Structures are given as C-alpha cells and as structure tokens.
Amino acid sequence: MCIFCKIIAGEIPSGKVYEDETVYAFRDINPQAPTHILVVPKTHIGSVAEINADNSAVVAHIFEVIAQIAREEGLGNGYRVVSNCGADARQSVQHLHFHILGGRELTEQMA
Ligand code: AMP
C-alpha cells in the first residue's frame, strides 16, 4: 500500500482537514506556505497521467472540495492548486494529490 493509501486507511496519522466517501484532505507534513493541504482521492490513482473517463468523476469532486476547503481556511485572497506529475515535476508520492497553497502572497515563479 502506498503512503497516502496508508494515511487514508488511518494506518499513518495525518492532520485531517476533510473526509467524505471518495476524498480525503490533510495537512502537508512539510508545509511550503502557511496553509498547505493535500487533497487526494481515496481510490489509488497514480498521478494526473492516470486520469481517464472511468475515474475522472472523483477529480471533478476534488475540485469542489478544494473550493470548500479554501473557503473554510480563509483563503479568500487567493491560493494556488498544484499537482506534480512524473519525474520532471518531481512527484515524490505516486498517489494523485492536489496541493492547496496559500495564506501569503505566493512567488511569481511557478516552475
Ligand atoms: P509531491 O512532491 O508533489 O509528490 O508531493 C508530496 C507531498 O507529500 C510533499 O509535499 C510531502 O511533504 C508530502 N508528504 C509526504 N509524506 C507525508 C505525510 N506522511 N503526511 C503529510 N504529507 C506528506
């Protein structure tokens, strides 16, 4: 089982922010901004590269959840949503996840 599957299963502790039947969100262990939350599908999808017609409903739902979490976290001034995909993007956990980054003005640099 991958590390995020273990977090979802409760085998590894996490700072849970949100959970429903298909989505789990928790605080990044190494935050890059005052608010840094990871939003993941409970089903194991390796990365953005594995999104397809059969599993994209959960991805649409993740974006509804992201908007809700951002409101609850007081990110009305803006935030960034990032998903690193593959080696060139330095994806380090091979379970699809979306970073929510906010709580301060972020840098201009995206890459
Ligand atoms: P990425 O590099 O885009 O694959 O992002 C993986 C993220 O997972 C990194 O920002 C890590 O800090 C975070 N991370 C790794 N292990 C844990 C953990 N046990 N709990 C919370 N966040 C984690």
mmCIF file of C-alpha atoms and ligand atoms in Angstrom:
data_model
loop_
_atom_site.group_PDB
_atom_site.id
_atom_site.type_symbol
_atom_site.label_atom_id
_atom_site.label_comp_id
_atom_site.label_asym_id
_atom_site.label_seq_id
_atom_site.Cartn_x
_atom_site.Cartn_y
_atom_site.Cartn_z
ATOM 1 C CA MET A 1 0.000 0.000 0.000
ATOM 2 C CA CYS A 2 1.345 3.469 -0.818
ATOM 3 C CA ILE A 3 1.905 6.051 1.928
ATOM 4 C CA PHE A 4 -1.203 8.077 1.050
ATOM 5 C CA CYS A 5 -3.326 4.892 0.931
ATOM 6 C CA LYS A 6 -1.995 4.168 4.459
ATOM 7 C CA ILE A 7 -2.923 7.705 5.582
ATOM 8 C CA ILE A 8 -6.432 7.288 4.129
ATOM 9 C CA ALA A 9 -6.753 3.923 5.910
ATOM 10 C CA GLY A 10 -5.679 5.531 9.211
ATOM 11 C CA GLU A 11 -2.523 3.410 9.439
ATOM 12 C CA ILE A 12 -0.347 6.539 9.377
ATOM 13 C CA PRO A 13 -1.503 9.606 11.364
ATOM 14 C CA SER A 14 -2.331 12.793 9.491
ATOM 15 C CA GLY A 15 -3.734 16.224 10.173
ATOM 16 C CA LYS A 16 -7.124 15.571 8.639
ATOM 17 C CA VAL A 17 -8.891 18.608 7.195
ATOM 18 C CA TYR A 18 -11.755 16.957 5.307
ATOM 19 C CA GLU A 19 -13.114 13.499 4.531
ATOM 20 C CA ASP A 20 -16.056 12.083 2.634
ATOM 21 C CA GLU A 21 -16.768 8.802 0.834
ATOM 22 C CA THR A 22 -14.329 9.408 -2.004
ATOM 23 C CA VAL A 23 -11.963 12.213 -0.963
ATOM 24 C CA TYR A 24 -9.506 12.805 1.898
ATOM 25 C CA ALA A 25 -7.606 16.008 2.704
ATOM 26 C CA PHE A 26 -4.801 16.545 5.211
ATOM 27 C CA ARG A 27 -2.029 18.992 6.077
ATOM 28 C CA ASP A 28 1.280 18.582 4.286
ATOM 29 C CA ILE A 29 3.968 17.363 6.694
ATOM 30 C CA ASN A 30 6.490 19.815 5.178
ATOM 31 C CA PRO A 31 4.454 22.946 4.512
ATOM 32 C CA GLN A 32 5.661 25.323 1.788
ATOM 33 C CA ALA A 33 3.172 28.050 2.732
ATOM 34 C CA PRO A 34 1.188 28.993 5.881
ATOM 35 C CA THR A 35 -1.669 26.877 4.531
ATOM 36 C CA HIS A 36 -0.539 23.740 2.692
ATOM 37 C CA ILE A 37 -3.123 20.995 2.324
ATOM 38 C CA LEU A 38 -3.130 17.859 0.177
ATOM 39 C CA VAL A 39 -6.388 16.651 -1.357
ATOM 40 C CA VAL A 40 -6.432 13.064 -2.600
ATOM 41 C CA PRO A 41 -8.880 10.535 -3.998
ATOM 42 C CA LYS A 42 -9.433 7.570 -1.676
ATOM 43 C CA THR A 43 -9.091 5.267 -4.634
ATOM 44 C CA HIS A 44 -5.490 4.813 -5.744
ATOM 45 C CA ILE A 45 -4.760 6.815 -8.905
ATOM 46 C CA GLY A 46 -1.040 7.178 -9.584
ATOM 47 C CA SER A 47 -0.979 10.712 -10.938
ATOM 48 C CA VAL A 48 -2.693 13.144 -13.311
ATOM 49 C CA ALA A 49 -1.375 10.928 -16.114
ATOM 50 C CA GLU A 50 -3.732 8.151 -14.982
ATOM 51 C CA ILE A 51 -6.921 10.241 -15.029
ATOM 52 C CA ASN A 52 -9.390 8.912 -17.575
ATOM 53 C CA ALA A 53 -13.112 8.731 -18.337
ATOM 54 C CA ASP A 54 -13.575 5.921 -15.809
ATOM 55 C CA ASN A 55 -12.101 7.770 -12.797
ATOM 56 C CA SER A 56 -12.438 11.488 -13.553
ATOM 57 C CA ALA A 57 -15.659 11.966 -11.552
ATOM 58 C CA VAL A 58 -13.641 11.899 -8.343
ATOM 59 C CA VAL A 59 -11.297 14.523 -9.780
ATOM 60 C CA ALA A 60 -14.237 16.838 -10.500
ATOM 61 C CA HIS A 61 -15.412 16.263 -6.941
ATOM 62 C CA ILE A 62 -11.916 17.005 -5.603
ATOM 63 C CA PHE A 63 -12.137 20.468 -7.142
ATOM 64 C CA GLU A 64 -15.461 21.113 -5.411
ATOM 65 C CA VAL A 65 -13.786 20.037 -2.169
ATOM 66 C CA ILE A 66 -10.791 22.283 -2.846
ATOM 67 C CA ALA A 67 -13.075 25.313 -3.212
ATOM 68 C CA GLN A 68 -14.862 24.396 0.035
ATOM 69 C CA ILE A 69 -11.631 23.864 1.978
ATOM 70 C CA ALA A 70 -10.225 27.154 0.679
ATOM 71 C CA ARG A 71 -13.307 28.999 1.945
ATOM 72 C CA GLU A 72 -13.092 27.267 5.331
ATOM 73 C CA GLU A 73 -9.367 28.008 5.608
ATOM 74 C CA GLY A 74 -9.951 31.709 4.928
ATOM 75 C CA LEU A 75 -8.077 31.778 1.635
ATOM 76 C CA GLY A 76 -10.366 34.393 0.101
ATOM 77 C CA ASN A 77 -7.377 36.426 -1.038
ATOM 78 C CA GLY A 78 -6.239 33.596 -3.306
ATOM 79 C CA TYR A 79 -4.377 30.322 -3.369
ATOM 80 C CA ARG A 80 -2.563 28.018 -5.749
ATOM 81 C CA VAL A 81 -3.565 24.450 -6.674
ATOM 82 C CA VAL A 82 -0.683 22.260 -7.855
ATOM 83 C CA SER A 83 -0.370 18.648 -8.915
ATOM 84 C CA ASN A 84 3.101 17.400 -9.700
ATOM 85 C CA CYS A 85 3.036 14.636 -12.314
ATOM 86 C CA GLY A 86 6.026 12.414 -13.010
ATOM 87 C CA ALA A 87 9.771 12.698 -12.676
ATOM 88 C CA ASP A 88 10.322 16.087 -14.349
ATOM 89 C CA ALA A 89 7.750 17.619 -11.999
ATOM 90 C CA ARG A 90 9.466 15.904 -9.032
ATOM 91 C CA GLN A 91 6.366 13.986 -7.997
ATOM 92 C CA SER A 92 7.521 12.222 -4.836
ATOM 93 C CA VAL A 93 4.375 10.300 -3.822
ATOM 94 C CA GLN A 94 2.836 8.184 -6.557
ATOM 95 C CA HIS A 95 -0.794 8.730 -5.478
ATOM 96 C CA LEU A 96 -2.692 11.555 -7.193
ATOM 97 C CA HIS A 97 -2.796 14.619 -4.963
ATOM 98 C CA PHE A 98 -3.551 18.299 -5.305
ATOM 99 C CA HIS A 99 -1.614 20.773 -3.182
ATOM 100 C CA ILE A 100 -3.558 23.782 -1.892
ATOM 101 C CA LEU A 101 -1.035 26.525 -1.117
ATOM 102 C CA GLY A 102 -1.980 29.851 0.410
ATOM 103 C CA GLY A 103 -2.022 32.106 3.411
ATOM 104 C CA ARG A 104 0.508 34.564 1.987
ATOM 105 C CA GLU A 105 1.301 36.117 -1.368
ATOM 106 C CA LEU A 106 2.982 33.328 -3.343
ATOM 107 C CA THR A 107 6.033 33.854 -5.541
ATOM 108 C CA GLU A 108 5.708 34.696 -9.232
ATOM 109 C CA GLN A 109 7.687 31.608 -10.103
ATOM 110 C CA MET A 110 5.608 28.564 -10.950
ATOM 111 C CA ALA A 111 8.353 26.330 -12.265
HETATM 112 P P1 AMP B 1 4.785 15.732 -4.426
HETATM 113 O O1 AMP B 1 6.236 16.061 -4.287
HETATM 114 O O2 AMP B 1 4.014 16.678 -5.298
HETATM 115 O O3 AMP B 1 4.590 14.282 -4.801
HETATM 116 O O4 AMP B 1 4.150 15.960 -3.002
HETATM 117 C C1 AMP B 1 4.174 15.020 -1.989
HETATM 118 C C2 AMP B 1 3.916 15.780 -0.736
HETATM 119 O O5 AMP B 1 3.570 14.854 0.264
HETATM 120 C C3 AMP B 1 5.114 16.568 -0.214
HETATM 121 O O6 AMP B 1 4.778 17.958 -0.150
HETATM 122 C C4 AMP B 1 5.372 15.973 1.164
HETATM 123 O O7 AMP B 1 5.757 16.924 2.120
HETATM 124 C C5 AMP B 1 4.028 15.346 1.489
HETATM 125 N N1 AMP B 1 4.070 14.231 2.413
HETATM 126 C C6 AMP B 1 4.854 13.130 2.344
HETATM 127 N N2 AMP B 1 4.589 12.300 3.369
HETATM 128 C C7 AMP B 1 3.608 12.892 4.100
HETATM 129 C C8 AMP B 1 2.906 12.545 5.279
HETATM 130 N N3 AMP B 1 3.153 11.396 5.935
HETATM 131 N N4 AMP B 1 1.966 13.394 5.758
HETATM 132 C C9 AMP B 1 1.710 14.552 5.114
HETATM 133 N N5 AMP B 1 2.327 14.935 3.977
HETATM 134 C C10 AMP B 1 3.274 14.126 3.483
#
